[in-house]
Amino acid sequence: MILHQCLDSITFIQDGVPPHIGLCVQQFLRQHFTNDRVISRAFPTAWPPHSPDLNPCDFWLWGYLKNLVYRGRPVTLADLKDSITLHVGSISVDQLRSAVEKTLHRLQILHLEEGNHIEQHSLHR
């Protein structure tokens, strides 16, 4: 029940990688989010192409988790899954807030650049 209430107030964002836009994925997203609350290549509002700088998972999360997960040198698939679960669960609210703030900063720069390519040095001014 609580999960459904949370889903009612968020927009789902993903890039256009082929597995993300398969028909079964599209049907699932339309059922749970509706067209106007999905940003993806197969929907009315598309994710900008070649834009990993806008996605907190790309500009922060994957590198952060990779460093932590592989520091422990998992040997088996179960070890790897356990390590990922542990480290995802240990991400603090402050870390998430910071990622959101950086996303907003990146969107502001993109707006100032009128949608043009964003140079890395522009992001760190």
Coordinates of C-alpha atoms in Angstrom, one line a residue:
M1 CA 0.0 0.0 0.0
I2 CA 2.7 2.5 1.0
L3 CA 4.7 1.6 -2.1
H4 CA 1.8 2.4 -4.4
Q5 CA 1.3 5.7 -2.6
C6 CA 5.0 6.5 -3.3
L7 CA 4.7 5.5 -6.9
D8 CA 1.8 7.9 -7.4
S9 CA 4.0 10.9 -6.7
I10 CA 7.1 10.1 -8.7
T11 CA 8.3 10.2 -12.3
F12 CA 10.2 7.2 -13.6
I13 CA 13.3 8.1 -15.6
Q14 CA 15.4 5.8 -17.8
D15 CA 17.6 6.0 -20.8
G16 CA 16.7 4.3 -24.1
V17 CA 18.9 1.2 -23.9
P18 CA 17.0 -1.5 -25.9
P19 CA 16.3 -3.7 -22.8
H20 CA 14.7 -0.7 -21.1
I21 CA 12.2 -0.1 -23.9
G22 CA 11.0 -3.6 -24.6
L23 CA 7.3 -4.0 -25.0
C24 CA 6.8 -5.8 -21.6
V25 CA 8.8 -2.9 -19.9
Q26 CA 6.7 -0.3 -21.7
Q27 CA 3.5 -2.1 -20.6
F28 CA 4.6 -2.3 -17.0
L29 CA 5.6 1.4 -16.9
R30 CA 2.4 2.5 -18.5
Q31 CA 0.4 0.4 -15.9
H32 CA 2.3 1.8 -12.9
F33 CA 3.3 5.3 -14.0
T34 CA 1.2 6.4 -17.0
N35 CA 2.7 8.0 -20.1
D36 CA 3.0 11.5 -18.5
R37 CA 5.1 10.2 -15.6
V38 CA 7.8 8.3 -17.6
I39 CA 10.8 9.9 -19.2
S40 CA 12.2 7.3 -21.7
R41 CA 12.8 6.9 -25.4
A42 CA 9.6 4.9 -25.9
F43 CA 7.4 7.5 -24.3
P44 CA 6.1 11.0 -25.1
T45 CA 8.9 12.6 -23.1
A46 CA 12.2 11.1 -24.1
W47 CA 15.4 11.0 -22.1
P48 CA 18.0 13.3 -23.9
P49 CA 20.3 11.1 -26.0
H50 CA 23.9 10.8 -24.8
S51 CA 23.2 12.4 -21.5
P52 CA 24.8 10.4 -18.7
D53 CA 25.7 13.7 -17.0
L54 CA 22.1 14.1 -16.0
N55 CA 21.5 10.8 -14.4
P56 CA 22.7 10.4 -10.8
C57 CA 23.2 6.7 -11.3
D58 CA 25.6 7.4 -14.1
F59 CA 27.5 10.3 -12.7
W60 CA 27.7 9.0 -9.1
L61 CA 26.0 5.8 -8.0
W62 CA 27.6 3.2 -10.3
G63 CA 31.2 4.4 -9.6
Y64 CA 30.5 4.8 -5.9
L65 CA 29.1 1.2 -5.6
K66 CA 31.8 -0.3 -7.8
N67 CA 34.5 1.0 -5.5
L68 CA 32.9 -0.3 -2.4
V69 CA 31.7 -3.6 -3.8
Y70 CA 35.0 -4.6 -5.4
R71 CA 37.1 -3.4 -2.4
G72 CA 35.9 -6.6 -0.7
R73 CA 36.9 -8.8 -3.7
P74 CA 33.7 -10.9 -4.0
V75 CA 34.5 -14.4 -5.2
T76 CA 31.1 -15.9 -6.0
L77 CA 27.9 -14.4 -7.5
A78 CA 26.3 -14.7 -4.0
D79 CA 29.2 -12.7 -2.5
L80 CA 28.7 -10.0 -5.2
K81 CA 25.0 -9.8 -4.7
D82 CA 25.4 -9.6 -0.9
S83 CA 28.0 -6.9 -1.2
I84 CA 25.8 -4.8 -3.6
T85 CA 22.8 -5.2 -1.2
L86 CA 24.9 -4.2 1.8
H87 CA 26.4 -1.1 0.2
V88 CA 23.1 0.1 -1.5
G89 CA 21.5 -0.2 2.0
S90 CA 24.2 1.8 3.6
I91 CA 23.7 4.9 1.3
S92 CA 22.7 7.7 3.6
V93 CA 19.9 10.3 3.1
D94 CA 22.6 13.0 2.9
Q95 CA 24.3 11.2 0.0
L96 CA 21.0 10.8 -1.8
R97 CA 20.2 14.5 -1.2
S98 CA 23.6 15.5 -2.5
A99 CA 23.1 13.5 -5.7
V100 CA 19.7 15.1 -6.3
E101 CA 21.2 18.6 -5.7
K102 CA 24.0 17.8 -8.2
T103 CA 21.4 16.7 -10.7
L104 CA 19.6 20.0 -10.3
H105 CA 22.9 21.9 -10.8
R106 CA 23.5 19.9 -13.9
L107 CA 20.0 20.6 -15.2
Q108 CA 20.6 24.4 -14.6
I109 CA 23.8 24.3 -16.6
L110 CA 22.1 22.4 -19.4
H111 CA 19.4 25.1 -19.4
L112 CA 22.1 27.9 -19.5
E113 CA 23.8 26.1 -22.3
E114 CA 20.5 25.8 -24.2
G115 CA 20.7 22.1 -24.4
N116 CA 24.2 22.0 -25.9
H117 CA 26.9 19.6 -24.9
I118 CA 28.1 20.3 -21.3
E119 CA 31.8 20.3 -20.8
Q120 CA 33.0 18.5 -17.6
H121 CA 34.7 21.7 -16.3
S122 CA 31.3 23.5 -16.5
L123 CA 29.9 21.1 -14.0
H124 CA 32.5 21.9 -11.4
R125 CA 32.4 25.7 -11.4

